[in-house]
Amino acid sequence: MRMKVISIPEYCLGCGLCEIYCAAQHDGFNGNVLKAYKTGQPDPRSSLIRSRPVSWFNTCMQCEEAPCLNACISGAIKRDRDGIIYIDENRCVQCYTCVMVCPYGHARPSSRSGRIMKCDLCRDSEGMPACVKHCPNGALKLWQGGEEQ
Amino acid sequence: MKYVIIGSGIAACGAVEGIRSTDLCGDITIIDGEKRGAYTRPLISYFLSDPDRYRDIDYRSLEFFGEQQVEIIPSRAKQIDRSDQIISLDNGQQIEYDRLLIATGSCPLSPPIPGAEQDWVSTFYTIEDAELIVGQAAQIREVVVIGSGLIGMKAAEALHKRGMYVHMVEKEAHILPRQLTPRTAEFLNEHLSSSGWDIITGEEVTVIHPQHKVELKSGRMLSADLVILAVGTRPAVELARQSELDVRTGIVVDAYFQTSDPKIYAAGDVAETLNLASQQLEVMALLPHAHREGYLAGCNMAGQSKPDPGSILMNSVRLLGWNICSAGAADYRGGELLTWQYQEQLLELKIRDNRLIGYIAINVPEAAGPLTNSVSRKMAISAASWKEFLADGPQLLNIPPVYWQELRRAEAYGSN
């Protein structure tokens, strides 16, 4: 079954909480926003795009024939049993081929460390992805197969 | 169904995934002529720079092939008997096939330079090439790299990282001649030269003397303990030619990767596929294409009907900490070139008839994906919009809004 987080721009307020909770859910911060932002180096996996007149959270579409997965020169980009495309950071050589081929501009380097970041649907934690859980206006939802929208 | 794949590279891995997306029980056999498994060639330069860290450069692991129930035979295919559908291997084995994929890749060109046959002159294409250099590395102080394409560049970078002095000789007027424009090449050249490389452009090597001297056309002599030949590659079509399949520069295939024999498919560096920029069938020897082509060929071999939509030339490479992305047409005659520069960042957009036809981005990776996609889909986005994009700063959030609208129209982008 294919899953992805989708954005509903009509409901998006552009507040950016999605980015904050996304960063806090990764890199061992376990969803602790204060810890991530006060003491750590938070790196949101997806980014909020404000493109006049709309805004939306630019998440990974977990494509069926994924350009990033096809293009990865080191075999660092993989798909797990749930269909989630993730990065094995130990294997990544930061060639940015995935960045070059992602039509959504989703896979992108961290401005801090240069490592590649992409949405992994919070696969290491229980329940809904952090962005969906914390969106205050219901502008994000987890799509789990079936009809779009 | 018996599937046989000749070659164990990227296209072969793609094909395994493609076949298994449709057929979970057919037999899949890979004939691994190099006998080194499915490793990724671009990583041999990383191995050369740091063999301990990059010991494992497998593209897909042995567990992967186990899970996919693939048999790997470490032997070279000698002959294809098309009428009986049997392949003879050089270990004496004979293998039957119902569907065959030729994924033999490319091989390095050897330039006709006198002295190029000496044992301190090497190509840089296989893991074995890299291992041989690693074995002699303690005795190497100075190297000459002939050719400044991607292979030459990555070899030079690895040798530089090991503390060797690098001379690079390029016969064209600037480095990375197939990827860069004069200005972007000059920009990168400064970075590499200031790191200590001796880059010589518009020059040719005429003789490699046994006294460890490399002579250039101008008469200049370079000293070298090692010479790397990196003057290009060609598709490995010998087997296809010998089997009398249609071959031009590469193996001729239709949109479904079928060769002139309907039981035989070809994909990856060895096949000619559609370049959307030139609308020509060309050998586009690039790793991302090899995987996609292999995947589609695998799907089609297993009975699906998935045509190749075509692709464009594209590269992304890291050189001494700099990222260089380029895609699309090299030539923008009749169009215009928009340029943006800020400190170590340089971006050139090639625009013709209100379409982005190519770009070169040095240290501006963030928006590269939408740029590549604008080129390959020939999206109608005006020069004025691209000028605004550059004026606002070439970041993802400044991509012309019409791009996102087009994307939503074209596919299930999740939101509308």
Coordinates of C-alpha atoms in Angstrom, one line a residue:
Chain A
M1 CA 0.0 0.0 0.0
R2 CA 1.3 3.4 -0.9
M3 CA 1.1 6.2 1.7
K4 CA 1.9 9.9 1.5
V5 CA 1.2 13.1 3.2
I6 CA -0.9 15.5 1.1
S7 CA -1.4 19.2 1.5
I8 CA -4.7 21.0 1.1
P9 CA -3.7 24.6 0.1
E10 CA -7.2 25.9 0.7
Y11 CA -6.8 25.1 4.4
C12 CA -3.1 26.0 4.8
L13 CA -2.5 29.1 6.8
G14 CA 1.2 29.1 6.2
C15 CA 1.9 29.0 9.9
G16 CA 4.9 26.7 9.6
L17 CA 4.1 24.5 12.5
C18 CA 4.5 21.5 10.2
E19 CA 8.2 22.4 9.6
I20 CA 8.8 22.8 13.3
Y21 CA 7.2 19.4 14.3
C22 CA 8.8 17.7 11.3
A23 CA 12.3 18.8 12.5
A24 CA 11.5 17.9 16.1
Q25 CA 10.4 14.4 15.2
H26 CA 13.7 13.5 13.6
D27 CA 17.4 13.3 14.6
G28 CA 16.6 11.8 18.0
F29 CA 14.6 14.8 19.3
N30 CA 11.5 12.5 19.7
G31 CA 9.1 15.3 19.1
N32 CA 10.5 17.5 21.8
V33 CA 10.3 20.9 20.1
L34 CA 12.0 22.9 22.9
K35 CA 14.9 20.5 22.9
A36 CA 15.2 20.6 19.1
Y37 CA 15.0 24.3 18.8
K38 CA 16.8 25.4 22.0
T39 CA 19.7 23.0 22.1
G40 CA 19.8 21.2 18.8
Q41 CA 20.1 21.9 15.1
P42 CA 16.6 21.2 13.8
D43 CA 16.4 20.1 10.1
P44 CA 12.9 19.9 8.8
R45 CA 12.6 17.1 6.2
S46 CA 9.9 18.9 4.2
S47 CA 9.5 22.6 3.7
L48 CA 6.6 25.0 3.7
I49 CA 6.4 26.8 0.3
R50 CA 4.6 30.1 0.1
S51 CA 4.1 30.7 -3.6
R52 CA 1.7 33.6 -4.2
P53 CA -1.2 33.3 -3.5
V54 CA -1.1 29.8 -1.9
S55 CA 1.1 28.0 0.6
W56 CA 1.6 24.3 1.2
F57 CA 3.9 21.8 2.9
N58 CA 6.1 20.3 0.2
T59 CA 6.1 16.6 1.2
C60 CA 7.4 13.5 -0.5
M61 CA 4.9 11.9 -3.0
Q62 CA 6.6 8.5 -2.4
C63 CA 6.3 8.1 -6.2
E64 CA 5.7 4.6 -7.6
E65 CA 8.4 5.0 -10.2
A66 CA 10.5 7.3 -8.1
P67 CA 13.1 9.4 -9.9
C68 CA 15.2 9.8 -6.8
L69 CA 15.2 6.0 -6.2
N70 CA 16.1 5.4 -9.8
A71 CA 18.8 8.0 -9.8
C72 CA 20.7 7.5 -6.6
I73 CA 24.2 6.6 -7.5
S74 CA 25.2 5.0 -4.3
G75 CA 22.1 2.9 -3.6
A76 CA 21.5 5.0 -0.5
I77 CA 17.8 5.7 -1.4
K78 CA 15.7 2.7 -0.6
R79 CA 12.0 1.8 -0.3
D80 CA 10.9 -0.1 2.8
R81 CA 8.2 -2.8 3.0
D82 CA 5.5 -0.1 3.6
G83 CA 6.5 1.6 0.4
I84 CA 8.2 4.5 2.2
I85 CA 11.3 5.9 0.4
Y86 CA 14.0 6.7 2.9
I87 CA 17.7 7.6 2.9
D88 CA 20.4 5.3 4.3
E89 CA 22.6 8.2 5.5
N90 CA 25.7 6.0 5.8
R91 CA 25.7 5.3 2.1
C92 CA 24.9 8.8 0.8
V93 CA 27.9 10.6 -0.8
Q94 CA 26.0 13.9 -1.3
C95 CA 26.2 13.9 -5.1
Y96 CA 22.7 15.6 -5.1
T97 CA 21.5 13.6 -8.1
C98 CA 18.2 13.0 -6.2
V99 CA 17.8 16.7 -5.8
M100 CA 18.4 17.2 -9.5
V101 CA 15.7 14.8 -10.5
C102 CA 12.9 15.4 -7.9
P103 CA 10.2 17.3 -9.8
Y104 CA 8.7 18.5 -6.5
G105 CA 11.9 20.0 -5.3
H106 CA 11.3 17.8 -2.2
A107 CA 14.6 16.0 -1.7
R108 CA 17.0 18.8 -0.9
P109 CA 20.3 19.4 1.0
S110 CA 20.3 20.8 4.5
S111 CA 21.6 24.4 4.4
R112 CA 23.4 23.5 7.7
S113 CA 25.1 20.3 7.0
G114 CA 24.7 19.6 3.3
R115 CA 23.1 16.2 4.0
I116 CA 20.1 15.2 2.0
M117 CA 16.7 15.4 3.6
K118 CA 13.4 13.9 2.6
C119 CA 10.1 12.9 4.2
D120 CA 10.1 9.4 5.7
L121 CA 6.6 9.6 7.0
C122 CA 8.1 9.5 10.5
R123 CA 8.6 5.8 10.0
D124 CA 10.6 5.5 13.2
S125 CA 7.8 6.7 15.4
E126 CA 4.2 5.5 16.2
G127 CA 1.0 7.0 14.8
M128 CA 0.4 9.7 12.3
P129 CA 3.3 11.7 10.8
A130 CA 4.2 14.6 13.1
C131 CA 3.1 17.3 10.5
V132 CA -0.3 15.7 10.1
K133 CA -0.8 15.4 13.9
H134 CA 0.1 19.0 14.6
C135 CA -1.4 20.9 11.7
P136 CA -3.9 23.3 13.4
N137 CA -6.2 23.7 10.5
G138 CA -6.4 20.2 9.0
A139 CA -4.5 21.1 5.9
L140 CA -2.4 18.0 6.0
K141 CA -3.6 14.4 5.8
L142 CA -2.2 11.0 5.4
W143 CA -3.3 9.4 2.1
Q144 CA -3.4 5.7 2.3
G145 CA -4.3 4.5 -1.2
G146 CA -7.7 4.8 -2.9
E147 CA -9.0 8.0 -4.5
E148 CA -6.9 11.1 -4.4
Q149 CA -8.3 14.0 -2.4
Chain B
M1 CA 9.5 -18.0 -17.7
K2 CA 13.3 -18.0 -17.8
Y3 CA 14.7 -14.5 -17.7
V4 CA 18.4 -14.0 -18.3
I5 CA 20.3 -10.7 -17.9
I6 CA 23.8 -10.3 -19.3
G7 CA 25.6 -7.7 -17.1
S8 CA 25.2 -7.0 -13.4
G9 CA 25.2 -3.3 -13.3
I10 CA 22.6 -0.6 -12.7
A11 CA 20.3 -1.6 -15.6
A12 CA 20.4 -5.2 -14.5
C13 CA 19.3 -4.2 -10.9
G14 CA 16.5 -2.1 -12.4
A15 CA 15.4 -5.0 -14.5
V16 CA 15.2 -7.4 -11.6
E17 CA 13.0 -4.9 -9.8
G18 CA 10.9 -4.5 -13.0
I19 CA 10.5 -8.2 -13.6
R20 CA 9.5 -8.8 -9.9
S21 CA 7.0 -6.0 -10.0
T22 CA 5.0 -8.3 -12.3
D23 CA 6.3 -11.8 -12.2
L24 CA 7.1 -13.2 -8.7
C25 CA 8.0 -16.8 -9.7
G26 CA 9.9 -16.7 -13.0
D27 CA 13.6 -17.7 -12.9
I28 CA 16.0 -14.8 -13.1
T29 CA 19.7 -15.4 -13.9
I30 CA 22.3 -12.7 -14.0
I31 CA 25.5 -13.3 -15.9
D32 CA 28.2 -11.2 -14.1
G33 CA 31.1 -11.0 -16.5
E34 CA 33.1 -8.7 -14.2
K35 CA 32.6 -11.2 -11.3
R36 CA 32.3 -8.4 -8.8
G37 CA 28.5 -8.3 -8.2
A38 CA 26.3 -5.3 -8.6
Y39 CA 28.5 -2.4 -7.5
T40 CA 28.1 1.2 -8.5
R41 CA 30.8 2.6 -10.8
P42 CA 30.6 6.2 -9.7
L43 CA 31.7 5.1 -6.2
I44 CA 35.1 3.7 -7.4
S45 CA 36.5 7.3 -7.0
Y46 CA 35.3 7.3 -3.4
F47 CA 36.9 3.9 -2.9
L48 CA 40.2 5.3 -4.4
S49 CA 40.2 8.3 -2.1
D50 CA 39.4 6.3 1.1
P51 CA 39.4 2.5 0.6
D52 CA 38.6 1.7 4.3
R53 CA 35.5 3.9 4.4
Y54 CA 34.2 2.9 1.0
R55 CA 35.0 -0.8 1.0
D56 CA 31.4 -1.6 0.4
I57 CA 30.3 0.0 -2.9
D58 CA 27.5 -2.4 -3.7
Y59 CA 24.6 -0.9 -5.5
R60 CA 22.3 -3.7 -4.4
S61 CA 23.4 -6.2 -1.7
L62 CA 23.6 -9.9 -1.9
E63 CA 20.6 -10.1 0.4
F64 CA 18.6 -8.1 -2.2
F65 CA 19.3 -10.7 -4.9
G66 CA 18.5 -13.4 -2.4
E67 CA 15.2 -11.9 -1.6
Q68 CA 14.4 -11.4 -5.2
Q69 CA 15.4 -15.0 -5.9
V70 CA 18.1 -14.2 -8.5
E71 CA 20.8 -16.5 -9.4
I72 CA 24.1 -14.8 -10.2
I73 CA 26.7 -16.6 -12.4
P74 CA 30.2 -15.1 -12.3
S75 CA 31.1 -15.7 -15.9
R76 CA 31.3 -13.9 -19.2
A77 CA 28.7 -14.5 -22.0
K78 CA 30.5 -15.6 -25.1
Q79 CA 27.8 -16.2 -27.6
I80 CA 24.1 -15.9 -28.1
D81 CA 22.4 -18.6 -30.1
R82 CA 19.2 -16.8 -31.1
S83 CA 17.5 -19.7 -32.9
D84 CA 17.8 -22.1 -29.9
Q85 CA 17.6 -19.3 -27.3
I86 CA 20.8 -20.4 -25.6
I87 CA 23.7 -18.4 -24.2
S88 CA 27.2 -20.0 -24.0
L89 CA 29.4 -18.8 -21.2
D90 CA 33.2 -18.8 -21.0
N91 CA 33.0 -21.3 -18.1
G92 CA 31.5 -23.8 -20.5
Q93 CA 28.0 -23.5 -19.2
Q94 CA 25.0 -23.1 -21.5
I95 CA 22.0 -21.2 -20.3
E96 CA 18.5 -21.2 -21.9
Y97 CA 16.3 -18.1 -22.0
D98 CA 12.8 -17.1 -22.8
R99 CA 13.5 -13.4 -22.4
L100 CA 17.0 -12.0 -22.5
L101 CA 18.2 -8.6 -21.5
I102 CA 21.5 -7.3 -22.8
A103 CA 22.8 -4.8 -20.2
T104 CA 26.5 -4.9 -20.9
G105 CA 27.1 -1.2 -20.3
S106 CA 30.0 0.7 -21.7
C107 CA 33.7 0.4 -21.8
P108 CA 36.4 3.0 -21.7
L109 CA 37.9 4.3 -24.9
S110 CA 41.6 3.9 -25.3
P111 CA 43.2 6.8 -27.2
P112 CA 45.8 5.9 -29.8
I113 CA 48.7 7.6 -27.9
P114 CA 52.1 6.0 -28.2
G115 CA 53.1 4.6 -24.8
A116 CA 49.5 4.2 -23.6
E117 CA 50.1 0.4 -23.2
Q118 CA 52.6 0.8 -20.3
D119 CA 51.7 -0.6 -16.9
W120 CA 51.7 2.8 -15.2
V121 CA 49.0 4.0 -17.6
S122 CA 45.5 3.0 -16.6
T123 CA 41.9 3.6 -17.4
F124 CA 39.6 4.4 -14.5
Y125 CA 36.4 2.6 -15.0
T126 CA 36.2 -0.6 -13.0
I127 CA 36.7 -1.4 -9.3
E128 CA 39.7 -3.4 -10.4
D129 CA 41.3 -0.3 -12.0
A130 CA 40.8 1.5 -8.7
E131 CA 42.2 -1.4 -6.6
L132 CA 45.4 -1.5 -8.8
I133 CA 45.9 2.2 -8.2
V134 CA 45.3 1.9 -4.5
G135 CA 47.9 -0.9 -4.4
Q136 CA 50.6 1.3 -6.0
A137 CA 49.5 4.5 -4.2
A138 CA 52.5 4.7 -1.9
Q139 CA 54.9 5.2 -4.9
I140 CA 52.8 7.8 -6.6
R141 CA 53.5 11.5 -6.1
E142 CA 52.5 13.0 -9.4
V143 CA 49.7 12.1 -11.9
V144 CA 48.6 13.1 -15.3
V145 CA 44.8 12.7 -16.0
I146 CA 44.0 12.8 -19.7
G147 CA 40.5 14.1 -20.2
S148 CA 38.4 16.4 -18.0
G149 CA 35.0 14.7 -18.2
L150 CA 33.2 13.4 -15.2
I151 CA 35.4 10.3 -14.9
G152 CA 38.6 12.3 -15.2
M153 CA 37.4 14.8 -12.7
K154 CA 36.4 12.3 -10.1
A155 CA 39.7 10.3 -10.6
A156 CA 41.7 13.5 -10.2
E157 CA 39.7 14.5 -7.1
A158 CA 40.4 11.2 -5.4
L159 CA 44.1 11.3 -6.3
H160 CA 44.3 14.9 -5.0
K161 CA 42.7 13.8 -1.8
R162 CA 45.4 11.2 -1.4
G163 CA 48.0 14.0 -1.6
M164 CA 49.1 13.5 -5.1
Y165 CA 49.9 16.4 -7.5
V166 CA 47.4 16.4 -10.4
H167 CA 48.0 17.6 -13.9
M168 CA 44.8 17.5 -16.0
V169 CA 45.1 17.7 -19.8
E170 CA 41.9 18.6 -21.8
K171 CA 41.9 18.9 -25.5
E172 CA 38.8 21.1 -25.7
A173 CA 38.9 24.7 -24.8
H174 CA 37.5 24.2 -21.3
I175 CA 37.0 21.6 -18.6
L176 CA 33.8 19.4 -18.5
P177 CA 33.3 20.4 -22.1
R178 CA 30.1 18.3 -22.4
Q179 CA 28.5 19.7 -19.3
L180 CA 29.7 23.3 -18.9
T181 CA 29.7 26.6 -20.8
P182 CA 33.0 28.7 -21.0
R183 CA 31.9 30.9 -18.0
T184 CA 30.8 28.1 -15.7
A185 CA 33.9 26.1 -16.6
E186 CA 36.2 29.1 -15.8
F187 CA 34.4 29.5 -12.5
L188 CA 35.0 25.8 -11.5
N189 CA 38.5 25.9 -13.0
E190 CA 39.4 28.6 -10.5
H191 CA 38.2 26.6 -7.6
L192 CA 40.1 23.5 -8.7
S193 CA 43.3 25.4 -9.6
S194 CA 43.3 27.3 -6.3
S195 CA 43.2 23.9 -4.6
G196 CA 46.4 23.0 -6.4
W197 CA 45.5 21.3 -9.6
D198 CA 47.5 22.0 -12.8
I199 CA 44.7 22.2 -15.4
I200 CA 45.9 22.5 -19.0
T201 CA 43.1 23.1 -21.6
G202 CA 43.3 23.2 -25.4
E203 CA 46.2 20.7 -25.2
E204 CA 46.8 17.1 -26.3
V205 CA 49.1 14.4 -25.1
T206 CA 51.3 13.2 -28.0
V207 CA 53.6 10.6 -26.4
I208 CA 53.8 8.8 -23.0
H209 CA 57.6 8.2 -22.6
P210 CA 58.9 5.2 -20.6
Q211 CA 61.0 7.6 -18.5
H212 CA 57.8 8.6 -16.8
K213 CA 57.4 11.8 -18.9
V214 CA 54.3 12.8 -20.7
E215 CA 54.8 15.0 -23.8
L216 CA 52.2 17.5 -24.9
K217 CA 51.6 18.9 -28.4
S218 CA 53.2 22.2 -27.5
G219 CA 56.4 20.4 -26.5
R220 CA 55.8 20.8 -22.8
M221 CA 56.9 17.8 -20.7
L222 CA 55.0 16.6 -17.5
S223 CA 56.4 14.2 -15.0
A224 CA 54.1 11.4 -13.9
D225 CA 54.2 8.3 -11.8
L226 CA 50.7 7.4 -13.1
V227 CA 48.7 8.4 -16.1
I228 CA 44.9 8.1 -16.1
L229 CA 43.1 7.8 -19.5
A230 CA 39.7 9.3 -19.2
V231 CA 38.8 10.3 -22.7
G232 CA 35.3 8.8 -22.9
T233 CA 33.4 5.6 -23.2
R234 CA 31.6 3.6 -25.8
P235 CA 28.8 1.1 -25.6
A236 CA 29.9 -2.5 -25.2
V237 CA 28.0 -3.8 -28.2
E238 CA 30.3 -6.7 -29.3
L239 CA 28.0 -9.5 -28.2
A240 CA 25.0 -7.8 -29.8
R241 CA 26.9 -7.2 -33.0
Q242 CA 28.1 -10.8 -33.1
S243 CA 24.5 -12.0 -32.7
E244 CA 23.5 -9.8 -35.6
L245 CA 21.1 -7.6 -33.7
D246 CA 20.6 -4.1 -35.1
V247 CA 23.4 -1.9 -33.8
R248 CA 24.3 1.7 -34.6
T249 CA 26.5 3.4 -32.0
G250 CA 24.5 1.5 -29.4
I251 CA 22.0 -1.3 -29.7
V252 CA 18.8 -0.2 -31.5
V253 CA 15.7 -0.7 -29.4
D254 CA 12.1 0.4 -29.7
A255 CA 10.2 2.3 -27.0
Y256 CA 9.8 -0.9 -25.0
F257 CA 13.5 -1.7 -25.1
Q258 CA 13.0 -4.6 -27.5
T259 CA 15.8 -5.2 -30.0
S260 CA 15.4 -6.4 -33.5
D261 CA 14.9 -9.9 -31.9
P262 CA 11.6 -9.8 -30.0
K263 CA 12.9 -12.2 -27.3
I264 CA 15.9 -9.9 -26.6
Y265 CA 15.8 -6.6 -24.9
A266 CA 18.6 -4.1 -24.2
A267 CA 18.8 -1.3 -21.6
G268 CA 21.3 1.1 -20.0
D269 CA 24.5 2.5 -21.5
V270 CA 24.5 -0.1 -24.3
A271 CA 21.1 1.0 -25.8
E272 CA 20.1 4.0 -27.8
T273 CA 17.1 5.8 -26.3
L274 CA 15.1 9.0 -26.9
N275 CA 16.7 12.2 -26.0
L276 CA 13.8 14.6 -25.5
A277 CA 15.9 17.7 -26.0
S278 CA 17.3 16.6 -29.4
Q279 CA 14.4 14.3 -30.3
Q280 CA 17.1 11.8 -31.5
L281 CA 17.8 8.3 -30.4
E282 CA 21.1 8.4 -28.6
V283 CA 23.4 6.6 -26.2
M284 CA 22.8 8.4 -23.0
A285 CA 25.2 6.6 -20.7
L286 CA 23.9 7.9 -17.3
L287 CA 23.3 6.0 -14.2
P288 CA 19.7 7.4 -13.4
H289 CA 18.7 6.4 -17.0
A290 CA 20.2 3.0 -16.7
H291 CA 18.1 2.1 -13.7
R292 CA 14.9 3.5 -15.1
E293 CA 15.5 1.8 -18.5
G294 CA 16.3 -1.5 -16.8
Y295 CA 13.2 -1.3 -14.7
L296 CA 10.9 -0.6 -17.7
A297 CA 12.6 -3.3 -19.8
G298 CA 12.1 -5.7 -16.9
C299 CA 8.4 -4.8 -16.7
N300 CA 8.0 -5.3 -20.5
M301 CA 9.9 -8.6 -20.5
A302 CA 7.4 -9.8 -17.8
G303 CA 4.5 -9.0 -20.1
Q304 CA 3.6 -5.4 -19.2
S305 CA 3.5 -2.7 -21.8
K306 CA 5.4 0.3 -20.4
P307 CA 7.0 2.6 -23.0
D308 CA 10.0 4.8 -22.3
P309 CA 8.9 8.4 -22.2
G310 CA 12.5 9.5 -23.1
S311 CA 14.8 11.6 -21.0
I312 CA 17.4 14.4 -21.2
L313 CA 21.1 14.5 -20.4
M314 CA 21.7 15.4 -16.8
N315 CA 24.5 15.2 -14.3
S316 CA 25.1 16.2 -10.7
V317 CA 28.5 15.8 -9.3
R318 CA 30.5 16.9 -6.2
L319 CA 34.0 18.2 -6.8
L320 CA 36.2 19.3 -3.8
G321 CA 33.1 20.3 -1.9
W322 CA 31.4 22.1 -4.8
N323 CA 28.1 20.8 -6.3
I324 CA 27.7 21.0 -10.1
C325 CA 24.3 20.2 -11.6
S326 CA 23.6 20.5 -15.3
A327 CA 20.8 19.3 -17.5
G328 CA 19.3 19.7 -21.0
A329 CA 20.8 21.2 -24.1
A330 CA 24.4 22.3 -24.3
D331 CA 23.7 24.6 -27.2
Y332 CA 21.3 27.6 -26.8
R333 CA 21.9 29.3 -30.1
G334 CA 18.8 31.4 -31.1
G335 CA 17.9 31.7 -27.4
E336 CA 19.2 33.6 -24.5
L337 CA 21.4 32.9 -21.5
L338 CA 20.3 34.3 -18.1
T339 CA 23.0 34.4 -15.4
W340 CA 22.9 34.8 -11.7
Q341 CA 26.0 34.9 -9.5
Y342 CA 26.6 35.3 -5.8
Q343 CA 30.0 34.5 -4.2
E344 CA 30.6 30.8 -4.8
Q345 CA 27.2 30.3 -6.5
L346 CA 26.6 30.5 -10.2
L347 CA 23.5 29.7 -12.2
E348 CA 23.0 29.8 -15.9
L349 CA 19.6 29.3 -17.5
K350 CA 19.3 28.6 -21.2
I351 CA 16.0 29.9 -22.5
R352 CA 14.5 29.5 -26.0
D353 CA 11.0 30.2 -27.2
N354 CA 9.8 30.9 -23.6
R355 CA 11.0 27.5 -22.5
L356 CA 13.9 26.5 -20.3
I357 CA 16.0 24.2 -22.5
G358 CA 18.9 23.7 -20.1
Y359 CA 20.7 25.0 -17.1
I360 CA 24.0 24.8 -15.2
A361 CA 23.9 25.3 -11.4
I362 CA 27.1 25.5 -9.4
N363 CA 26.4 25.4 -5.7
V364 CA 22.7 26.2 -6.3
P365 CA 21.2 22.7 -5.8
E366 CA 17.9 23.6 -4.1
A367 CA 15.8 24.4 -7.1
A368 CA 17.5 22.0 -9.5
G369 CA 14.7 19.4 -9.4
P370 CA 12.0 21.8 -10.7
L371 CA 14.5 23.2 -13.3
T372 CA 15.3 19.7 -14.6
N373 CA 11.6 18.9 -14.8
S374 CA 10.8 22.2 -16.6
V375 CA 13.4 21.2 -19.2
S376 CA 12.3 17.6 -19.7
R377 CA 8.6 18.5 -19.9
K378 CA 9.3 21.5 -22.1
M379 CA 7.0 23.6 -19.9
A380 CA 5.9 26.9 -21.3
I381 CA 7.4 29.3 -18.7
S382 CA 8.4 32.7 -20.1
A383 CA 11.8 34.3 -20.0
A384 CA 10.3 37.1 -17.9
S385 CA 9.2 34.6 -15.2
W386 CA 12.7 33.1 -15.1
K387 CA 14.2 36.6 -14.9
E388 CA 12.0 37.3 -11.9
F389 CA 13.1 33.9 -10.4
L390 CA 16.7 35.0 -10.6
A391 CA 16.0 38.5 -9.3
D392 CA 14.2 37.1 -6.2
G393 CA 17.1 34.6 -5.6
P394 CA 17.0 31.1 -7.2
Q395 CA 15.4 29.3 -4.3
L396 CA 12.6 26.7 -4.3
L397 CA 10.0 29.2 -3.0
N398 CA 10.8 31.6 -5.9
I399 CA 10.2 29.0 -8.6
P400 CA 7.6 30.6 -11.0
P401 CA 4.1 29.8 -9.6
V402 CA 3.1 28.6 -13.1
Y403 CA 5.5 25.7 -12.6
W404 CA 3.5 24.3 -9.6
Q405 CA 0.2 24.9 -11.5
E406 CA 1.6 22.8 -14.4
L407 CA 2.8 20.1 -12.0
R408 CA -0.6 19.9 -10.4
R409 CA -2.3 19.7 -13.8
A410 CA 0.0 17.0 -15.0
E411 CA 0.0 14.6 -12.1
A412 CA -1.4 13.7 -8.7
Y413 CA 0.6 16.2 -6.7
G414 CA -1.7 15.5 -3.7
S415 CA -3.2 18.9 -3.6
N416 CA -5.1 20.9 -6.2

